Amino acid sequence: MLPSVTQSCYTRGMRALSLCNHLQRRGSSGNYYFRVRIPSDILEVYAPKKEIVFSLKTKDPKEAKARCRVEAVRIDQEFDEHRRRLELERQQQEQLAQAQGVGVASSPAAPLTDLDSIPDYELDRLAVLYLHEVLAHDEQERTAGSSEARKEWEENQEFLRQLHEQKGMPFTPESFPTHGVGLSPSTIQRKRERARLFLQAGGSYLASGDISIIHDRALAFLAAHDLKVEDQVGSLAFRRLCLSLIQKEMDAQEAILKRLDGQWIPTPPASQSVAYSGSQSATAGLVIGAPVVLQVNGQGQIVQAQTQEASMIPSEDNPCLSTIWESYLKERKPAPSTIKNFEGAVRRFIELVGDLPVKAVTKSHFRQYKDALLKFPVRLPHSVRKKSIQQVVAFVEKERQKGTAFELLNSKTINNKYLGALKAILAHAVDNGFIDDNPANQIRVTHDADKHGDNEPATLPYTEEELNVLFSSSFFVPGQECKFKKRMKRDAVLDYRWLPIVALFTGARLEEIGQLDVADVMEEDGVKFLFIHADQSTERRLKNKSSRRKVPIHPRLVELGFLEFVKLRSKQGAIKLFSTLKEMGGARKDKRTDAFSKWWRRYTEAIGVKTGKQKTFHSFRHTSKRALRNAGVDPSLTDAIHGHTNKSISAHYGRDKDGMGYALPVLLEAISRATMDRVIIHNPEGN
């Protein structure tokens, strides 16, 4: 803790600041400017400047006064931190001179720790430590001697002299009042005004994420605790800490106001606020580095909570959640699309509860996460896309009170995408012995519709009528004009026609079809089939192990000319069967059907087949499933055709070298029973 440093450069001047005497209107533009004299004790910092002047960028006097108040708080903070830094440098020079004077070899300064290298829970602890120091400094000011009061008085007199001089008015200095030890009336007024100004302005800075009001103070605070920030612009840790410090500064100023009103708010003991280095502690049994929580009781008194238990201390056997996530990635090697979804779920969870050591993660954290997700929008407004989950939820709640409607995440998305991702990652922690039980288990969203069993399925199969509307529409009938194919080359038209037809007669997933190579059309035991499989060399992935399968080519596909289509692609030298589909870039190299998927949604909406969220391309898979079921095909055969998991132990017996449980002639007989003979489909060849 640094010794008390006089913070004010003006006492009654602070009242002048609040009355916006630092407000000036300049030039032909009529814009208002903020102007303040630089205090004499920190002139060296700003040399050769003697005052700070900048535009408030408004001509409105009311708006200018409001901005003036906000800037007053920021400038006051800036001056204060320069004083602290200069005092710290002075102390270090004195200590060095003293050491050299007695012949002690001065050791080199310890390297500063980069803020981005420390865990998130330490950021929370640093914010708590900051609150202690602000209140301790306020307490020290009350015991300061009259020499500091005289220095403050002299600065104020100089400020008033310059102010009178600027206005062409005579100035008569006042006599120095004798106050003894303690705060002078002007200091009390300054502290009260400063507290009110910060409480008034702090909320708007928090709401916008603007850290300028605390930026310099945060850097000085970190330097005092052997911490540094390499990248002040790009450091998320620094931004997060600054936002926390704004909140703690507001808490401190609220406590200071109560002190000024005669209600004593105790300063939390310094012995329970541990420096980051963790080398010393005056409190027996205190866990160094563990977060310390300060609470305010019903009387407004700050009380000290107990230090968290050892589960809060990260170690080799108790890694942070982010480390578990990295381990999961290295060991499981999930698909890029899975990484993208899981990464978002992990990031939002850590935003909410912190990057906790895995042993400290509890069911309570997941209930908190679930409750926040229930208020989270499906589509984020542009203004909050980079905000934390707490800020997004607060924004949505505020906008909803104004009458703005938001579509919120549904139970399936929360359970499968967000909670499911964390559940899988923590299952990895269980498998590796870091924790005994998965705290995410049994935590899920249950809507009333789920409880009563009357919830609608997420996807519905296409009806026979819808299929006939679809395949008799202009795009699928050669020779008919269609605006949806005007800019498409013939090969692209063929690909886009064959994709849904293949889906209808195989029940395969869209991406499984889109990733097929020409070489994946094979023959075995006299049966032509599609070999759906993963290929690490080309980053082809499957949803799961059971998705690897051989799907016989339906007789209707042969009739429609599918094998001729395959020969055409082979003759063209194409590697991919649907050669016009393009891979996605970046982390989605395994995705080839995104553009088609978007086109499909637009086209089916245009012809009236897609009338809601339940009818998508995936409806073909449901259509095939229903057709096979209605044809009396054994469920195990249907699962083999569609690549669904059969969890029985016996289902894994008797498989061939490719993992297939049924011979292809058996599967061909089964798939042929779903004739779809009342669905009229034209040969895709043609213009």
PDB file of N, CA and C in Angstrom, residues 38-107:
ATOM      1  N   ILE A  38      -3.066  22.191 -15.188  1.00  0.00           N
ATOM      2  CA  ILE A  38      -2.329  21.039 -14.671  1.00  0.00           C
ATOM      3  C   ILE A  38      -1.735  21.417 -13.321  1.00  0.00           C
ATOM      4  N   PRO A  39      -1.986  20.659 -12.273  1.00  0.00           N
ATOM      5  CA  PRO A  39      -1.451  20.978 -10.944  1.00  0.00           C
ATOM      6  C   PRO A  39       0.071  21.071 -10.964  1.00  0.00           C
ATOM      7  N   SER A  40       0.603  21.930 -10.124  1.00  0.00           N
ATOM      8  CA  SER A  40       2.043  22.195 -10.130  1.00  0.00           C
ATOM      9  C   SER A  40       2.874  20.969  -9.785  1.00  0.00           C
ATOM     10  N   ASP A  41       2.341  20.078  -8.927  1.00  0.00           N
ATOM     11  CA  ASP A  41       3.158  18.939  -8.497  1.00  0.00           C
ATOM     12  C   ASP A  41       3.299  17.856  -9.558  1.00  0.00           C
ATOM     13  N   ILE A  42       2.546  17.936 -10.656  1.00  0.00           N
ATOM     14  CA  ILE A  42       2.688  16.933 -11.717  1.00  0.00           C
ATOM     15  C   ILE A  42       2.936  17.594 -13.072  1.00  0.00           C
ATOM     16  N   LEU A  43       3.387  18.855 -13.062  1.00  0.00           N
ATOM     17  CA  LEU A  43       3.667  19.554 -14.310  1.00  0.00           C
ATOM     18  C   LEU A  43       4.717  18.829 -15.138  1.00  0.00           C
ATOM     19  N   GLU A  44       5.679  18.193 -14.445  1.00  0.00           N
ATOM     20  CA  GLU A  44       6.762  17.507 -15.156  1.00  0.00           C
ATOM     21  C   GLU A  44       6.233  16.391 -16.058  1.00  0.00           C
ATOM     22  N   VAL A  45       5.098  15.822 -15.688  1.00  0.00           N
ATOM     23  CA  VAL A  45       4.526  14.734 -16.478  1.00  0.00           C
ATOM     24  C   VAL A  45       4.027  15.248 -17.823  1.00  0.00           C
ATOM     25  N   TYR A  46       3.483  16.460 -17.823  1.00  0.00           N
ATOM     26  CA  TYR A  46       2.849  16.999 -19.028  1.00  0.00           C
ATOM     27  C   TYR A  46       3.725  18.019 -19.760  1.00  0.00           C
ATOM     28  N   ALA A  47       4.906  18.319 -19.214  1.00  0.00           N
ATOM     29  CA  ALA A  47       5.762  19.363 -19.784  1.00  0.00           C
ATOM     30  C   ALA A  47       5.915  19.176 -21.297  1.00  0.00           C
ATOM     31  N   PRO A  48       5.861  20.275 -22.075  1.00  0.00           N
ATOM     32  CA  PRO A  48       5.821  21.677 -21.623  1.00  0.00           C
ATOM     33  C   PRO A  48       4.404  22.217 -21.412  1.00  0.00           C
ATOM     34  N   LYS A  49       3.379  21.393 -21.548  1.00  0.00           N
ATOM     35  CA  LYS A  49       2.008  21.880 -21.390  1.00  0.00           C
ATOM     36  C   LYS A  49       1.749  22.285 -19.938  1.00  0.00           C
ATOM     37  N   LYS A  50       0.917  23.308 -19.760  1.00  0.00           N
ATOM     38  CA  LYS A  50       0.522  23.739 -18.429  1.00  0.00           C
ATOM     39  C   LYS A  50      -0.973  23.590 -18.196  1.00  0.00           C
ATOM     40  N   GLU A  51      -1.683  23.245 -19.245  1.00  0.00           N
ATOM     41  CA  GLU A  51      -3.108  23.000 -19.101  1.00  0.00           C
ATOM     42  C   GLU A  51      -3.563  21.988 -20.147  1.00  0.00           C
ATOM     43  N   ILE A  52      -4.701  21.377 -19.870  1.00  0.00           N
ATOM     44  CA  ILE A  52      -5.282  20.388 -20.772  1.00  0.00           C
ATOM     45  C   ILE A  52      -6.531  20.995 -21.385  1.00  0.00           C
ATOM     46  N   VAL A  53      -6.587  20.991 -22.712  1.00  0.00           N
ATOM     47  CA  VAL A  53      -7.730  21.560 -23.419  1.00  0.00           C
ATOM     48  C   VAL A  53      -8.130  20.592 -24.533  1.00  0.00           C
ATOM     49  N   PHE A  54      -9.403  20.280 -24.601  1.00  0.00           N
ATOM     50  CA  PHE A  54      -9.880  19.441 -25.705  1.00  0.00           C
ATOM     51  C   PHE A  54     -11.366  19.706 -25.941  1.00  0.00           C
ATOM     52  N   SER A  55     -11.800  19.390 -27.149  1.00  0.00           N
ATOM     53  CA  SER A  55     -13.184  19.647 -27.542  1.00  0.00           C
ATOM     54  C   SER A  55     -14.121  18.595 -26.959  1.00  0.00           C
ATOM     55  N   LEU A  56     -15.285  19.045 -26.514  1.00  0.00           N
ATOM     56  CA  LEU A  56     -16.338  18.138 -26.055  1.00  0.00           C
ATOM     57  C   LEU A  56     -17.262  17.738 -27.203  1.00  0.00           C
ATOM     58  N   LYS A  57     -17.008  18.297 -28.392  1.00  0.00           N
ATOM     59  CA  LYS A  57     -17.702  17.910 -29.624  1.00  0.00           C
ATOM     60  C   LYS A  57     -19.224  18.039 -29.523  1.00  0.00           C
ATOM     61  N   THR A  58     -19.644  19.159 -28.962  1.00  0.00           N
ATOM     62  CA  THR A  58     -21.080  19.445 -28.909  1.00  0.00           C
ATOM     63  C   THR A  58     -21.284  20.950 -28.813  1.00  0.00           C
ATOM     64  N   LYS A  59     -22.390  21.417 -29.379  1.00  0.00           N
ATOM     65  CA  LYS A  59     -22.768  22.824 -29.281  1.00  0.00           C
ATOM     66  C   LYS A  59     -23.889  23.027 -28.271  1.00  0.00           C
ATOM     67  N   ASP A  60     -24.420  21.953 -27.781  1.00  0.00           N
ATOM     68  CA  ASP A  60     -25.538  22.001 -26.840  1.00  0.00           C
ATOM     69  C   ASP A  60     -24.999  22.233 -25.432  1.00  0.00           C
ATOM     70  N   PRO A  61     -25.345  23.349 -24.776  1.00  0.00           N
ATOM     71  CA  PRO A  61     -24.796  23.633 -23.443  1.00  0.00           C
ATOM     72  C   PRO A  61     -25.168  22.578 -22.402  1.00  0.00           C
ATOM     73  N   LYS A  62     -26.373  22.046 -22.490  1.00  0.00           N
ATOM     74  CA  LYS A  62     -26.789  21.019 -21.527  1.00  0.00           C
ATOM     75  C   LYS A  62     -25.958  19.753 -21.691  1.00  0.00           C
ATOM     76  N   GLU A  63     -25.768  19.337 -22.946  1.00  0.00           N
ATOM     77  CA  GLU A  63     -24.960  18.156 -23.222  1.00  0.00           C
ATOM     78  C   GLU A  63     -23.500  18.411 -22.845  1.00  0.00           C
ATOM     79  N   ALA A  64     -23.026  19.642 -23.092  1.00  0.00           N
ATOM     80  CA  ALA A  64     -21.645  19.988 -22.756  1.00  0.00           C
ATOM     81  C   ALA A  64     -21.404  19.884 -21.254  1.00  0.00           C
ATOM     82  N   LYS A  65     -22.369  20.338 -20.452  1.00  0.00           N
ATOM     83  CA  LYS A  65     -22.221  20.240 -18.998  1.00  0.00           C
ATOM     84  C   LYS A  65     -22.168  18.790 -18.551  1.00  0.00           C
ATOM     85  N   ALA A  66     -23.007  17.968 -19.157  1.00  0.00           N
ATOM     86  CA  ALA A  66     -23.005  16.546 -18.799  1.00  0.00           C
ATOM     87  C   ALA A  66     -21.663  15.909 -19.142  1.00  0.00           C
ATOM     88  N   ARG A  67     -21.147  16.220 -20.339  1.00  0.00           N
ATOM     89  CA  ARG A  67     -19.856  15.656 -20.738  1.00  0.00           C
ATOM     90  C   ARG A  67     -18.724  16.216 -19.889  1.00  0.00           C
ATOM     91  N   CYS A  68     -18.874  17.468 -19.503  1.00  0.00           N
ATOM     92  CA  CYS A  68     -17.863  18.100 -18.654  1.00  0.00           C
ATOM     93  C   CYS A  68     -17.727  17.361 -17.326  1.00  0.00           C
ATOM     94  N   ARG A  69     -18.856  16.978 -16.743  1.00  0.00           N
ATOM     95  CA  ARG A  69     -18.828  16.246 -15.479  1.00  0.00           C
ATOM     96  C   ARG A  69     -18.113  14.902 -15.640  1.00  0.00           C
ATOM     97  N   VAL A  70     -18.411  14.221 -16.727  1.00  0.00           N
ATOM     98  CA  VAL A  70     -17.777  12.920 -16.964  1.00  0.00           C
ATOM     99  C   VAL A  70     -16.276  13.081 -17.151  1.00  0.00           C
ATOM    100  N   GLU A  71     -15.877  14.074 -17.954  1.00  0.00           N
ATOM    101  CA  GLU A  71     -14.449  14.288 -18.185  1.00  0.00           C
ATOM    102  C   GLU A  71     -13.749  14.740 -16.911  1.00  0.00           C
ATOM    103  N   ALA A  72     -14.477  15.461 -16.047  1.00  0.00           N
ATOM    104  CA  ALA A  72     -13.889  15.895 -14.783  1.00  0.00           C
ATOM    105  C   ALA A  72     -13.460  14.707 -13.944  1.00  0.00           C
ATOM    106  N   VAL A  73     -14.311  13.695 -13.917  1.00  0.00           N
ATOM    107  CA  VAL A  73     -13.972  12.486 -13.164  1.00  0.00           C
ATOM    108  C   VAL A  73     -12.746  11.816 -13.767  1.00  0.00           C
ATOM    109  N   ARG A  74     -12.717  11.703 -15.090  1.00  0.00           N
ATOM    110  CA  ARG A  74     -11.594  11.031 -15.746  1.00  0.00           C
ATOM    111  C   ARG A  74     -10.284  11.778 -15.522  1.00  0.00           C
ATOM    112  N   ILE A  75     -10.303  13.098 -15.682  1.00  0.00           N
ATOM    113  CA  ILE A  75      -9.090  13.894 -15.499  1.00  0.00           C
ATOM    114  C   ILE A  75      -8.617  13.828 -14.051  1.00  0.00           C
ATOM    115  N   ASP A  76      -9.573  13.866 -13.126  1.00  0.00           N
ATOM    116  CA  ASP A  76      -9.219  13.770 -11.709  1.00  0.00           C
ATOM    117  C   ASP A  76      -8.514  12.446 -11.423  1.00  0.00           C
ATOM    118  N   GLN A  77      -9.025  11.377 -11.998  1.00  0.00           N
ATOM    119  CA  GLN A  77      -8.390  10.062 -11.855  1.00  0.00           C
ATOM    120  C   GLN A  77      -6.989  10.086 -12.463  1.00  0.00           C
ATOM    121  N   GLU A  78      -6.864  10.713 -13.612  1.00  0.00           N
ATOM    122  CA  GLU A  78      -5.573  10.761 -14.304  1.00  0.00           C
ATOM    123  C   GLU A  78      -4.538  11.508 -13.469  1.00  0.00           C
ATOM    124  N   PHE A  79      -4.910  12.660 -12.938  1.00  0.00           N
ATOM    125  CA  PHE A  79      -3.996  13.417 -12.090  1.00  0.00           C
ATOM    126  C   PHE A  79      -3.592  12.596 -10.867  1.00  0.00           C
ATOM    127  N   ASP A  80      -4.564  11.960 -10.278  1.00  0.00           N
ATOM    128  CA  ASP A  80      -4.329  11.176  -9.070  1.00  0.00           C
ATOM    129  C   ASP A  80      -3.307  10.068  -9.324  1.00  0.00           C
ATOM    130  N   GLU A  81      -3.434   9.395 -10.450  1.00  0.00           N
ATOM    131  CA  GLU A  81      -2.527   8.286 -10.737  1.00  0.00           C
ATOM    132  C   GLU A  81      -1.123   8.764 -11.059  1.00  0.00           C
ATOM    133  N   HIS A  82      -1.004   9.923 -11.675  1.00  0.00           N
ATOM    134  CA  HIS A  82       0.335  10.466 -11.906  1.00  0.00           C
ATOM    135  C   HIS A  82       1.014  10.771 -10.571  1.00  0.00           C
ATOM    136  N   ARG A  83       0.243  11.278  -9.617  1.00  0.00           N
ATOM    137  CA  ARG A  83       0.818  11.527  -8.295  1.00  0.00           C
ATOM    138  C   ARG A  83       1.280  10.225  -7.644  1.00  0.00           C
ATOM    139  N   ARG A  84       0.463   9.209  -7.741  1.00  0.00           N
ATOM    140  CA  ARG A  84       0.827   7.911  -7.161  1.00  0.00           C
ATOM    141  C   ARG A  84       2.105   7.361  -7.814  1.00  0.00           C
ATOM    142  N   ARG A  85       2.167   7.476  -9.141  1.00  0.00           N
ATOM    143  CA  ARG A  85       3.339   6.947  -9.836  1.00  0.00           C
ATOM    144  C   ARG A  85       4.596   7.717  -9.453  1.00  0.00           C
ATOM    145  N   LEU A  86       4.498   9.044  -9.403  1.00  0.00           N
ATOM    146  CA  LEU A  86       5.653   9.853  -9.025  1.00  0.00           C
ATOM    147  C   LEU A  86       6.101   9.551  -7.603  1.00  0.00           C
ATOM    148  N   GLU A  87       5.130   9.343  -6.712  1.00  0.00           N
ATOM    149  CA  GLU A  87       5.461   9.013  -5.331  1.00  0.00           C
ATOM    150  C   GLU A  87       6.148   7.657  -5.249  1.00  0.00           C
ATOM    151  N   LEU A  88       5.673   6.710  -6.037  1.00  0.00           N
ATOM    152  CA  LEU A  88       6.286   5.384  -6.057  1.00  0.00           C
ATOM    153  C   LEU A  88       7.718   5.471  -6.560  1.00  0.00           C
ATOM    154  N   GLU A  89       7.940   6.250  -7.628  1.00  0.00           N
ATOM    155  CA  GLU A  89       9.296   6.414  -8.154  1.00  0.00           C
ATOM    156  C   GLU A  89      10.195   7.081  -7.123  1.00  0.00           C
ATOM    157  N   ARG A  90       9.650   8.062  -6.403  1.00  0.00           N
ATOM    158  CA  ARG A  90      10.442   8.744  -5.375  1.00  0.00           C
ATOM    159  C   ARG A  90      10.863   7.774  -4.279  1.00  0.00           C
ATOM    160  N   GLN A  91       9.929   6.929  -3.846  1.00  0.00           N
ATOM    161  CA  GLN A  91      10.244   5.936  -2.819  1.00  0.00           C
ATOM    162  C   GLN A  91      11.323   4.972  -3.285  1.00  0.00           C
ATOM    163  N   GLN A  92      11.195   4.523  -4.537  1.00  0.00           N
ATOM    164  CA  GLN A  92      12.177   3.576  -5.060  1.00  0.00           C
ATOM    165  C   GLN A  92      13.561   4.203  -5.131  1.00  0.00           C
ATOM    166  N   GLN A  93      13.619   5.483  -5.527  1.00  0.00           N
ATOM    167  CA  GLN A  93      14.903   6.173  -5.581  1.00  0.00           C
ATOM    168  C   GLN A  93      15.505   6.324  -4.189  1.00  0.00           C
ATOM    169  N   GLU A  94      14.662   6.633  -3.196  1.00  0.00           N
ATOM    170  CA  GLU A  94      15.145   6.758  -1.820  1.00  0.00           C
ATOM    171  C   GLU A  94      15.674   5.433  -1.296  1.00  0.00           C
ATOM    172  N   GLN A  95      14.946   4.354  -1.596  1.00  0.00           N
ATOM    173  CA  GLN A  95      15.389   3.036  -1.144  1.00  0.00           C
ATOM    174  C   GLN A  95      16.704   2.647  -1.797  1.00  0.00           C
ATOM    175  N   LEU A  96      16.853   2.976  -3.091  1.00  0.00           N
ATOM    176  CA  LEU A  96      18.083   2.659  -3.798  1.00  0.00           C
ATOM    177  C   LEU A  96      19.247   3.459  -3.232  1.00  0.00           C
ATOM    178  N   ALA A  97      18.991   4.764  -2.988  1.00  0.00           N
ATOM    179  CA  ALA A  97      20.044   5.610  -2.431  1.00  0.00           C
ATOM    180  C   ALA A  97      20.451   5.128  -1.047  1.00  0.00           C
ATOM    181  N   GLN A  98      19.477   4.722  -0.248  1.00  0.00           N
ATOM    182  CA  GLN A  98      19.760   4.222   1.095  1.00  0.00           C
ATOM    183  C   GLN A  98      20.584   2.944   1.040  1.00  0.00           C
ATOM    184  N   ALA A  99      20.204   2.060   0.099  1.00  0.00           N
ATOM    185  CA  ALA A  99      20.937   0.802  -0.024  1.00  0.00           C
ATOM    186  C   ALA A  99      22.372   1.045  -0.456  1.00  0.00           C
ATOM    187  N   GLN A 100      22.579   1.971  -1.401  1.00  0.00           N
ATOM    188  CA  GLN A 100      23.925   2.264  -1.869  1.00  0.00           C
ATOM    189  C   GLN A 100      24.733   2.986  -0.803  1.00  0.00           C
ATOM    190  N   GLY A 101      24.038   3.788   0.025  1.00  0.00           N
ATOM    191  CA  GLY A 101      24.723   4.530   1.073  1.00  0.00           C
ATOM    192  C   GLY A 101      25.314   3.644   2.147  1.00  0.00           C
ATOM    193  N   VAL A 102      24.689   2.512   2.407  1.00  0.00           N
ATOM    194  CA  VAL A 102      25.196   1.608   3.450  1.00  0.00           C
ATOM    195  C   VAL A 102      25.971   0.456   2.840  1.00  0.00           C
ATOM    196  N   GLY A 103      26.262   0.555   1.529  1.00  0.00           N
ATOM    197  CA  GLY A 103      27.090  -0.454   0.895  1.00  0.00           C
ATOM    198  C   GLY A 103      26.377  -1.730   0.549  1.00  0.00           C
ATOM    199  N   VAL A 104      25.061  -1.702   0.451  1.00  0.00           N
ATOM    200  CA  VAL A 104      24.308  -2.897   0.106  1.00  0.00           C
ATOM    201  C   VAL A 104      24.145  -2.951  -1.406  1.00  0.00           C
ATOM    202  N   ALA A 105      24.504  -4.064  -1.982  1.00  0.00           N
ATOM    203  CA  ALA A 105      24.365  -4.218  -3.433  1.00  0.00           C
ATOM    204  C   ALA A 105      22.891  -4.260  -3.795  1.00  0.00           C
ATOM    205  N   SER A 106      22.503  -3.378  -4.677  1.00  0.00           N
ATOM    206  CA  SER A 106      21.096  -3.347  -5.065  1.00  0.00           C
ATOM    207  C   SER A 106      20.821  -4.466  -6.051  1.00  0.00           C
ATOM    208  N   SER A 107      19.807  -5.275  -5.741  1.00  0.00           N
ATOM    209  CA  SER A 107      19.446  -6.382  -6.617  1.00  0.00           C
ATOM    210  C   SER A 107      18.592  -5.859  -7.751  1.00  0.00           C
TER     211      SER A 107
END
